[in-house]
CSV table of C-alpha atoms and ligand atoms in Angstrom, one decimal:
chain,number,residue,atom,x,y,z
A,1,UNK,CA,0.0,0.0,0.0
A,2,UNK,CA,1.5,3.2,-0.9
A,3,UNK,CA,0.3,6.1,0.6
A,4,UNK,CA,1.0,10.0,0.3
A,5,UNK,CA,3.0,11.1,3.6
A,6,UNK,CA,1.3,15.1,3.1
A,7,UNK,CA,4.3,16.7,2.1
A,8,UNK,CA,4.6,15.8,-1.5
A,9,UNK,CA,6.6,12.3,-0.6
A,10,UNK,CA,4.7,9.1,-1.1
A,11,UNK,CA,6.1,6.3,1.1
A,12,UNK,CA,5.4,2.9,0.5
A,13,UNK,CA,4.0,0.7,3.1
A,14,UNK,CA,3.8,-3.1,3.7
A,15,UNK,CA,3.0,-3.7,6.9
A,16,UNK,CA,4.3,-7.7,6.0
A,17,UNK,CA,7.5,-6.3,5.2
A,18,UNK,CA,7.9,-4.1,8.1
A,19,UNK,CA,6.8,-6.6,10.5
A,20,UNK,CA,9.3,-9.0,8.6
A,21,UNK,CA,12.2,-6.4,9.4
A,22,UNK,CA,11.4,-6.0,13.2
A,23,UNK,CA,11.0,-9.5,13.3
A,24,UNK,CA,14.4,-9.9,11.8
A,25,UNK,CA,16.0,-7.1,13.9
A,26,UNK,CA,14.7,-9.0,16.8
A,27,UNK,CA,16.1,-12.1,16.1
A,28,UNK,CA,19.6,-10.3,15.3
A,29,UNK,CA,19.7,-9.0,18.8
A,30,UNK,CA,19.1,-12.4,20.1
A,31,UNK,CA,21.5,-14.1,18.1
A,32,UNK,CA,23.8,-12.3,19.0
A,33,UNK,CA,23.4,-12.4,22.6
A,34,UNK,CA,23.4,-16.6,21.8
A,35,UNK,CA,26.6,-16.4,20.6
A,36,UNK,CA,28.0,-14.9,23.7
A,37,UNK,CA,25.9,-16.7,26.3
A,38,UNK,CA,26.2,-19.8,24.8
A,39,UNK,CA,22.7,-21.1,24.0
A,40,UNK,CA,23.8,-22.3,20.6
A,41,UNK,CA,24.4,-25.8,20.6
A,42,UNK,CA,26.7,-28.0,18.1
A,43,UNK,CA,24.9,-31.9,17.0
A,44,UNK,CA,27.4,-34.1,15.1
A,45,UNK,CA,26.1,-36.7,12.7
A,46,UNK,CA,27.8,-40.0,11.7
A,47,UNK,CA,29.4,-41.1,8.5
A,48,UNK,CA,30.5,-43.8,8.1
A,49,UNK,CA,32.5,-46.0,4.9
A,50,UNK,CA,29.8,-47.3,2.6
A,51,UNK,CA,31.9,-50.5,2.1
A,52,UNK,CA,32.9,-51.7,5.7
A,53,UNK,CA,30.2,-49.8,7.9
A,54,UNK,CA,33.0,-48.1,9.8
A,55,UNK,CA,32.5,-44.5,11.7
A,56,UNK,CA,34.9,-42.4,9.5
A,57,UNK,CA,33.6,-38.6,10.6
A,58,UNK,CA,31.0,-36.8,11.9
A,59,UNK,CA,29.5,-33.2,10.7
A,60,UNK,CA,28.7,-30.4,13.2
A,61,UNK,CA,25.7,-28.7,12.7
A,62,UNK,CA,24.4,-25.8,14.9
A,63,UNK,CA,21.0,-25.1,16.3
A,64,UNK,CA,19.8,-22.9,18.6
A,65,UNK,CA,18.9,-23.7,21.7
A,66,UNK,CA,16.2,-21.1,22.5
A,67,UNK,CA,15.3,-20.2,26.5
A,68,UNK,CA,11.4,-19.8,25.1
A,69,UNK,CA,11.2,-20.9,21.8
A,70,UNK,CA,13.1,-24.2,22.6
A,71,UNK,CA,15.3,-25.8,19.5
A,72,UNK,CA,15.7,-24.0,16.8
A,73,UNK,CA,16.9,-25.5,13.6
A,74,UNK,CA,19.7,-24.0,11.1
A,75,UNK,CA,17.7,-22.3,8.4
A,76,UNK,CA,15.3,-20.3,10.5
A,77,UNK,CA,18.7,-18.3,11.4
A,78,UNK,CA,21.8,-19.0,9.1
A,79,UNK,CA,20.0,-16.5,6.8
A,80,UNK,CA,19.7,-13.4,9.3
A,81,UNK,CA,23.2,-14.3,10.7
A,82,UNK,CA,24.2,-14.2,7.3
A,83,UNK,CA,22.3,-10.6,6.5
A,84,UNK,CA,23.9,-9.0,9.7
A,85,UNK,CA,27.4,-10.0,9.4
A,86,UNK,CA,27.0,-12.6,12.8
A,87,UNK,CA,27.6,-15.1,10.7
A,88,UNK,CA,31.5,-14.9,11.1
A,89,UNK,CA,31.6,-14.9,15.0
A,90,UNK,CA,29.1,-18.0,14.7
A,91,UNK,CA,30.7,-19.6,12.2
A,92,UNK,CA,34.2,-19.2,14.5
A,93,UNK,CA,32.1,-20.5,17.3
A,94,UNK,CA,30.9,-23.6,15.7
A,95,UNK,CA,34.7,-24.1,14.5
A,96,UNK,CA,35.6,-23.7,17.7
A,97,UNK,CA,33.3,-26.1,19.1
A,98,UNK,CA,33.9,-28.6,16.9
A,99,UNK,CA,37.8,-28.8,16.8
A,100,UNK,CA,37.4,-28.6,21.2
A,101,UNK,CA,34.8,-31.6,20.8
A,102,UNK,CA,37.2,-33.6,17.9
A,103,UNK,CA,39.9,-33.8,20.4
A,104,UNK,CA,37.3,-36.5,22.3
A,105,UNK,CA,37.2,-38.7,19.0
A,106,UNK,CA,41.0,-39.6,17.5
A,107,UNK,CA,40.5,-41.1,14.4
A,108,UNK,CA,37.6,-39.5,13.0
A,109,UNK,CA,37.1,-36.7,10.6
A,110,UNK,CA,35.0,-33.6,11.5
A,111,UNK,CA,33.3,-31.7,9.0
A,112,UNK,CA,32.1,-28.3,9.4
A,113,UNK,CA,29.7,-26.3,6.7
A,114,UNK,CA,31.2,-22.8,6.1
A,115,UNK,CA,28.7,-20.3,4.8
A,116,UNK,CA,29.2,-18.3,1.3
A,117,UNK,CA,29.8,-15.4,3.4
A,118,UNK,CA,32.5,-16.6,5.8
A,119,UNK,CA,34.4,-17.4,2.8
A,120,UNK,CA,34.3,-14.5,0.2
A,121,UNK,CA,33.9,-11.9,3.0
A,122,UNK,CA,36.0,-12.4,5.8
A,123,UNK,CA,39.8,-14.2,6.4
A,124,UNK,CA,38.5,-17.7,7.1
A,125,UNK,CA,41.8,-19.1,6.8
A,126,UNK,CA,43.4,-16.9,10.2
A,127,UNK,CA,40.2,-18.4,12.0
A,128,UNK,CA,41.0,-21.7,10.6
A,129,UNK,CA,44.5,-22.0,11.4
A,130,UNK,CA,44.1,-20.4,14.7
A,131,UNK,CA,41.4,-22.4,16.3
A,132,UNK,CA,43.7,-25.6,14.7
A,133,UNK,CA,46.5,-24.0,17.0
A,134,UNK,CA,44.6,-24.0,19.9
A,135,UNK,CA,42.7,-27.0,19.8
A,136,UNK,CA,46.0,-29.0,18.5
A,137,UNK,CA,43.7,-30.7,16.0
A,138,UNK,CA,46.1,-32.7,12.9
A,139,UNK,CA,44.4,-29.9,10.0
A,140,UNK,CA,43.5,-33.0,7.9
A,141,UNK,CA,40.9,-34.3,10.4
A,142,UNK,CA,39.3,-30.8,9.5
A,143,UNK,CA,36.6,-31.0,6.6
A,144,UNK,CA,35.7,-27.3,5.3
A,145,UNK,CA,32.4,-27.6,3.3
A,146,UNK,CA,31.5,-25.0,1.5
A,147,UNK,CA,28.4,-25.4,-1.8
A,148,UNK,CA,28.2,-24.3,-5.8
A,149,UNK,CA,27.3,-21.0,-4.3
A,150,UNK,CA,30.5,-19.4,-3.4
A,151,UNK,CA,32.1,-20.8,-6.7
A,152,UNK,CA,29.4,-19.1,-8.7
A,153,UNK,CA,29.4,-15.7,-7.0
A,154,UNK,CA,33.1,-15.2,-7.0
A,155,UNK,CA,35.0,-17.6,-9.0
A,156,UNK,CA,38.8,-16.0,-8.5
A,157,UNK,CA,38.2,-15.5,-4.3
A,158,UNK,CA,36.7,-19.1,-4.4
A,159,UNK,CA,39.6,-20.7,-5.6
A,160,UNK,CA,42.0,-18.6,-3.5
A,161,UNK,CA,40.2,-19.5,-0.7
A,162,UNK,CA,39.8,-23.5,-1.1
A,163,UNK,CA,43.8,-23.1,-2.2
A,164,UNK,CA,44.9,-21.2,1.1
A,165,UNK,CA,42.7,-24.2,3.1
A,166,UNK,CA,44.2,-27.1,1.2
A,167,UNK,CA,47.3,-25.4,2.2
A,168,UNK,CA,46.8,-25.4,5.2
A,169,UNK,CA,46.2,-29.4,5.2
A,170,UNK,CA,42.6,-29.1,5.6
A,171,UNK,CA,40.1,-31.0,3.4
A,172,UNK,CA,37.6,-29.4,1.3
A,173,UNK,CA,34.2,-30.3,0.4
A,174,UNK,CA,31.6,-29.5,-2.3
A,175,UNK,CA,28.4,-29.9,-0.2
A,176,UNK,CA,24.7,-29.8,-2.1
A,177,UNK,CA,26.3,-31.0,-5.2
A,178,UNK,CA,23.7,-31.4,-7.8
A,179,UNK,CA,21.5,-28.6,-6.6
A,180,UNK,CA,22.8,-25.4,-7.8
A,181,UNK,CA,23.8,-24.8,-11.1
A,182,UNK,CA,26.1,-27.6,-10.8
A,183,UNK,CA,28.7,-27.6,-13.5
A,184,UNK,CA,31.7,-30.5,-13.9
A,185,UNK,CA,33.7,-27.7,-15.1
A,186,UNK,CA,33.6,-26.3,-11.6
A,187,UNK,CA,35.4,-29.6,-10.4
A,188,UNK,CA,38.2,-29.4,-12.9
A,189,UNK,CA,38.6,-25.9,-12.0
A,190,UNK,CA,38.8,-26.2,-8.1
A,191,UNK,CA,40.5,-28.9,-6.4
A,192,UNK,CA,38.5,-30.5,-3.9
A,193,UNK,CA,39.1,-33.6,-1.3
A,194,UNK,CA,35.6,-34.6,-1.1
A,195,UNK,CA,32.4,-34.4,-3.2
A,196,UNK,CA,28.6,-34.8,-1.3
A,197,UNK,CA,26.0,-36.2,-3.3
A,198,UNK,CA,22.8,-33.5,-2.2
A,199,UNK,CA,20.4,-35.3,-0.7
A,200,UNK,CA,17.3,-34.8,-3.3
A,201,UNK,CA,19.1,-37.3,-5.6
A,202,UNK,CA,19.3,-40.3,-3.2
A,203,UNK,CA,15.2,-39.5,-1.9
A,204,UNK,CA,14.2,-40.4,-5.4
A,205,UNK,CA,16.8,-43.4,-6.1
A,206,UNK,CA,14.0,-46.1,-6.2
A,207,UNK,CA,11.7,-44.3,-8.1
A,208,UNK,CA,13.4,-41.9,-10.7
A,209,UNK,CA,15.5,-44.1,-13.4
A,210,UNK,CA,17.2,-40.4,-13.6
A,211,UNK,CA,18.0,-40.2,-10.3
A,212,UNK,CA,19.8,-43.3,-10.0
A,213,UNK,CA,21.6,-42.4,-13.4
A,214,UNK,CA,22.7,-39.0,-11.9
A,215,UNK,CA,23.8,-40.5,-9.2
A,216,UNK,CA,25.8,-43.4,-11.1
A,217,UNK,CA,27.3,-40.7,-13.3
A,218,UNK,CA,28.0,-37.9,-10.4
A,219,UNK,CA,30.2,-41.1,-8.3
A,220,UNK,CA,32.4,-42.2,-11.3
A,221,UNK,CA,32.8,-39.1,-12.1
A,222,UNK,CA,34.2,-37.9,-8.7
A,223,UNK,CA,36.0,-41.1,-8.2
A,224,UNK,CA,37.5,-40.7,-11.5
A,225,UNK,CA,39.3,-37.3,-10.2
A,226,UNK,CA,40.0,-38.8,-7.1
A,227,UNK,CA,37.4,-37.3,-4.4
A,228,UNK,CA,36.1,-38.8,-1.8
A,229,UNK,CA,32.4,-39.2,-2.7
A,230,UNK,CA,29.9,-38.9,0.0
A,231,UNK,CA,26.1,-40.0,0.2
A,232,UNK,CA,23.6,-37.2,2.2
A,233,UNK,CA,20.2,-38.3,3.2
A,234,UNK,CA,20.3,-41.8,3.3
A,235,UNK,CA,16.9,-43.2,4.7
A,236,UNK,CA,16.6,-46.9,3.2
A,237,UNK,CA,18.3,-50.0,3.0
A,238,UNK,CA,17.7,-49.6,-1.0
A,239,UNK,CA,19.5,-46.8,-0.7
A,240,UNK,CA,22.2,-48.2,1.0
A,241,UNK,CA,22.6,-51.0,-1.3
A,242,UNK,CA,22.7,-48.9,-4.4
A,243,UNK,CA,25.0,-46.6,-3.7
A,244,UNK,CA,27.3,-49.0,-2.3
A,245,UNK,CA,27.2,-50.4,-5.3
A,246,UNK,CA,27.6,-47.1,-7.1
A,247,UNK,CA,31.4,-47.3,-5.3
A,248,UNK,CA,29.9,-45.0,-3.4
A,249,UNK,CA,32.7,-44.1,-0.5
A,250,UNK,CA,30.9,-43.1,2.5
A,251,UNK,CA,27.3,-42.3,3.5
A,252,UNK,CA,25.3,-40.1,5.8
A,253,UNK,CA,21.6,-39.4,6.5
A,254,UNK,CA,18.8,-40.8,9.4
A,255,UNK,CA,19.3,-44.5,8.6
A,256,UNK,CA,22.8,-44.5,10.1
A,257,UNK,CA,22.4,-42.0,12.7
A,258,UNK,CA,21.0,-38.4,13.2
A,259,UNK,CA,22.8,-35.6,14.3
A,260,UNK,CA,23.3,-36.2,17.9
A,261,UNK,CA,25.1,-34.3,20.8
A,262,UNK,CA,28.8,-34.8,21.3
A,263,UNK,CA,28.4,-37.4,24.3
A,264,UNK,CA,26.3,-39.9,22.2
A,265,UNK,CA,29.3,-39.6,19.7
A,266,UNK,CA,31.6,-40.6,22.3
A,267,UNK,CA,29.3,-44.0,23.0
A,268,UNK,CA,29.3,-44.3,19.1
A,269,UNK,CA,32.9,-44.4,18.9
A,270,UNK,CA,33.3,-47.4,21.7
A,271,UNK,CA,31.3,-49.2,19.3
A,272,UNK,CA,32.4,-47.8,15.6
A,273,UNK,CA,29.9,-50.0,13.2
A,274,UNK,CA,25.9,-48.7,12.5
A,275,UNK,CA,23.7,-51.1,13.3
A,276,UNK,CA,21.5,-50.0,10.3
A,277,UNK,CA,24.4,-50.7,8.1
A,278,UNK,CA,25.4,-54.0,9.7
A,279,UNK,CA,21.7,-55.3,9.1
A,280,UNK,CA,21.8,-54.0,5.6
A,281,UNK,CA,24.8,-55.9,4.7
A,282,UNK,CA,24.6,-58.7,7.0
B,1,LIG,P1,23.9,-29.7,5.1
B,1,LIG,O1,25.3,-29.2,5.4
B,1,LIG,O2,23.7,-30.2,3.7
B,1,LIG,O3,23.5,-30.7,6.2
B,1,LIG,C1,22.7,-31.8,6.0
B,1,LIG,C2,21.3,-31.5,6.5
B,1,LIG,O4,20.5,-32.7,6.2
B,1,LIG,C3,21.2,-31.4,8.0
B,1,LIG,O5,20.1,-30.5,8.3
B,1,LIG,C4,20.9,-32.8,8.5
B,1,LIG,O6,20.3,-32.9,9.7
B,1,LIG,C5,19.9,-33.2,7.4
B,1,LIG,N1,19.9,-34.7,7.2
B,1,LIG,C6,20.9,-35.6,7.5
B,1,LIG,N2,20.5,-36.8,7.1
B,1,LIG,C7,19.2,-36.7,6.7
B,1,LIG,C8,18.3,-37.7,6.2
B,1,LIG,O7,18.5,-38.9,6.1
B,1,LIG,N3,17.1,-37.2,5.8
B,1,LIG,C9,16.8,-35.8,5.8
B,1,LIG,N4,15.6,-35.4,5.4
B,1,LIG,N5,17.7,-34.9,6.3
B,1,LIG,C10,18.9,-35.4,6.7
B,1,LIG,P2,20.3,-29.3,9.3
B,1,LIG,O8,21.1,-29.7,10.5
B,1,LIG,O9,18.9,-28.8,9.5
B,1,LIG,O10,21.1,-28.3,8.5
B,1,LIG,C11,20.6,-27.7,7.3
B,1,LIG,C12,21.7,-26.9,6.6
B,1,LIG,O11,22.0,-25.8,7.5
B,1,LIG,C13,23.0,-27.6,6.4
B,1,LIG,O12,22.9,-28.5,5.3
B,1,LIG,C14,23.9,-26.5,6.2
B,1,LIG,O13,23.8,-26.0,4.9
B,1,LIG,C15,23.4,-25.5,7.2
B,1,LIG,N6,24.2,-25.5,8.4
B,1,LIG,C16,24.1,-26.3,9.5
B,1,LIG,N7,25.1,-26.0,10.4
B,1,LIG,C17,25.8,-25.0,9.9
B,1,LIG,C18,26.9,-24.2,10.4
B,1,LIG,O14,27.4,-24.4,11.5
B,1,LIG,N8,27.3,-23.2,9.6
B,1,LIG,C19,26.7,-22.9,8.4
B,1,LIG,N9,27.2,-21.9,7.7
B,1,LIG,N10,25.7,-23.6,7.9
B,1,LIG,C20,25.2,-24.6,8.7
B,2,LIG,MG1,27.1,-30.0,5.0
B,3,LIG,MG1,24.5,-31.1,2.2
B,4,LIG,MG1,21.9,-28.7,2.6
C-alpha cells in the first residue's frame, strides 16, 4: 500500500514487510546475545565408509537452543546471521566447538559447513589455522564444506580461498552437489578432497530411473578425479545398497544416525559400526 505522507513524498507501506524487518532485527539482537551466552548448541552426525560400515567422521551442525522458543533449527537463522554479518563470529564458534569436541574422537574426521559469506567476505583461513592452533587438532581431520554457491558468485576468491585451506592441510568439500547450477567444469577448476551427493538425488533413487543415473554418473565421475564421494540423506536400506554399489565411498543421512550431541558420539565411537548398516549388509 502506498500512501502519500502530506508533504509531496509518497512512502510505500507493507506492513508484512515491516513486520518482517522488526521481526528480523529482533532475532539479530538475540542471536547475538546466543553467541556470547552460549545457547547455541553443536549436534554431530555419523558417517561412516559405505563399504565396511566403519565410523569415518562426523558433521557439526548448529541449532539454537532457545530459552522460550526451545530448539531451533539451522535455516530459521543462518539466513539473518548471514544478512547482519554474525555469521562470522558463529561460524568461529561452531569451529571452535567442533575442533574442542574432535579432540574426544582420534580417528575420526569432522566436518564443518562454512557459509558463502564466511568465505568471500572475511579471512577464514586466520580463524581456521588459529582455532587448529589452539585445539591442537592434525588440519587433515578438518573437513571445510563449502556449496556451488560461493564458486558461482566469485569464482577467483573461491579458488583462493579452497587453495589457502588445502594449504593449510585441511580437506575441502563440495556440499549440495547437484543442486545449484552444478557444472563439472567447476570440479576441474577447483580442487577438492571430497564431493557430497545432495540429498534430493538419493530420496528419489528407487523411483526416478534419472535419479539413480545422476547418481551413477556424479560417483564415477568424482571417483575418477580422485574425491572422496559422500552420500547425504540416506533413509533406506535400498538406498544403502545402491550406492554401495555405485562405489559410493561413505554415507550419511537418518538411517545411520541423526545428528546427535557430542556425548552420544563418544558412545558411538566405543562401538564404531551402524547397526542400520550392519543389518543391511549382513
Ligand atoms: P547440510 O550441510 O547439507 O547438512 C545436512 C542436513 O540434512 C542437516 O540438516 C541434516 O540434519 C539433514 N539430514 C541428514 N540426514 C538426513 C536424512 O536422512 N534425511 C533428511 N531429510 N535430512 C537429513 P540441518 O542440521 O537442519 O542443517 C541444514 C543446513 O544448514 C545444512 O545443510 C547447512 O547448509 C546449514 N548448516 C548447518 N550447520 C551450519 C553451520 O554451522 N554453519 C553454516 N554456515 N551452515 C550450517
Ligand atoms: Mg554440510
Ligand atoms: Mg549437504
Ligand atoms: Mg543442505
Amino acid at each position: 500500500v502506498a500512501k502519500s505522507s502530506g508533504r509531496g513524498r509518497v512512502t510505500v507501506y507493507d506492513a508484512d514487510l515491516e513486520k518482517d524487518s522488526r521481526h528480523r532485527r529482533f532475532i539479530e539482537r538475540e542471536l547475538r546475545a546466543a553467541i556470547l551466552t552460549g545457547e547455541l548448541l553443536v549436534e554431530y552426525q555419523p558417517v561412516y565408509a559405505a563399504t565396511d560400515n566403519v565410523l569415518t567422521g562426523v558433521e557439526a551442525l548448529v541449532r539454537w537452543r532457545h530459552a522460550l522458543r526451545g530448539v531451533i533449527p539451522p535455516s530459521d537463522f543462518i539466513p539473518i546471521a548471514e544478512e547482519t554479518g554474525l555469521i562470522h563470529k558463529l561460524g568461529a564458534a561452531v569451529l571452535e566447538r567442533a575442533c574442542e569436541d574432535a579432540r574426544r574422537w582420534p580417528g575420526l574426521t569432522v566436518a564443518v559447513n562454512l557459509s558463502p559469506i564466511q568465505v568471500l567476505k572475511g579471512d577464514i583461513e586466520s580463524t581456521v589455522k588459529r582455532i587448529l592452533q589452539a585445539t591442537e587438532v592434525a588440519p587433515e581431520r578438518l573437513v571445510l564444506e563449502i556449496t556451488e554457491g560461493v564458486l558461482i558468485e566469485d569464482p577467483e576468491m573461491a579458488l583462493a580461498v579452497i587453495n589457502r585451506l588445502r594449504a593449510l592441510g585441511c580437506r575441502v568439500a563440495l556440499d549440495d552437489f547437484g543442486t545449484g547450477y552444478s557444472s563439472f567444469g567447476y570440479l576441474k577448476r577447483f580442487t577438492f578432497d571430497k564431493l557430497k551427493i545432495d540429498q534430493s538425488f538419493v530420496r528419489d533413487l528407487a523411483d526416478s530411473a534419472d535419479s539413480a543415473m545422476i547418481v551413477h554418473a556424479i560417483v564415477s565421475l568424482a571417483r575418477g578425479l580422485g574425491m572422496t564421494v559422500v552420500a547425504e540423506g540416506v533413509e533406506t536400506p535400498e538406498q544403502v545398497r545402491f550406492l554401495q554399489a555405485s562405489g559410493c565411498h561413505e554415507l550419511q543421512g537418518y538411517l545411520l544416525g541423526r545428528p546427535m550431541r557430542a556425548t552420544a558420539i563418544d558412545h558411538l565411537v566405543t562401538g564404531a559400526k551402524s547397526p542400520a548398516l550392519v543389518s543391511v549388509c549382513a
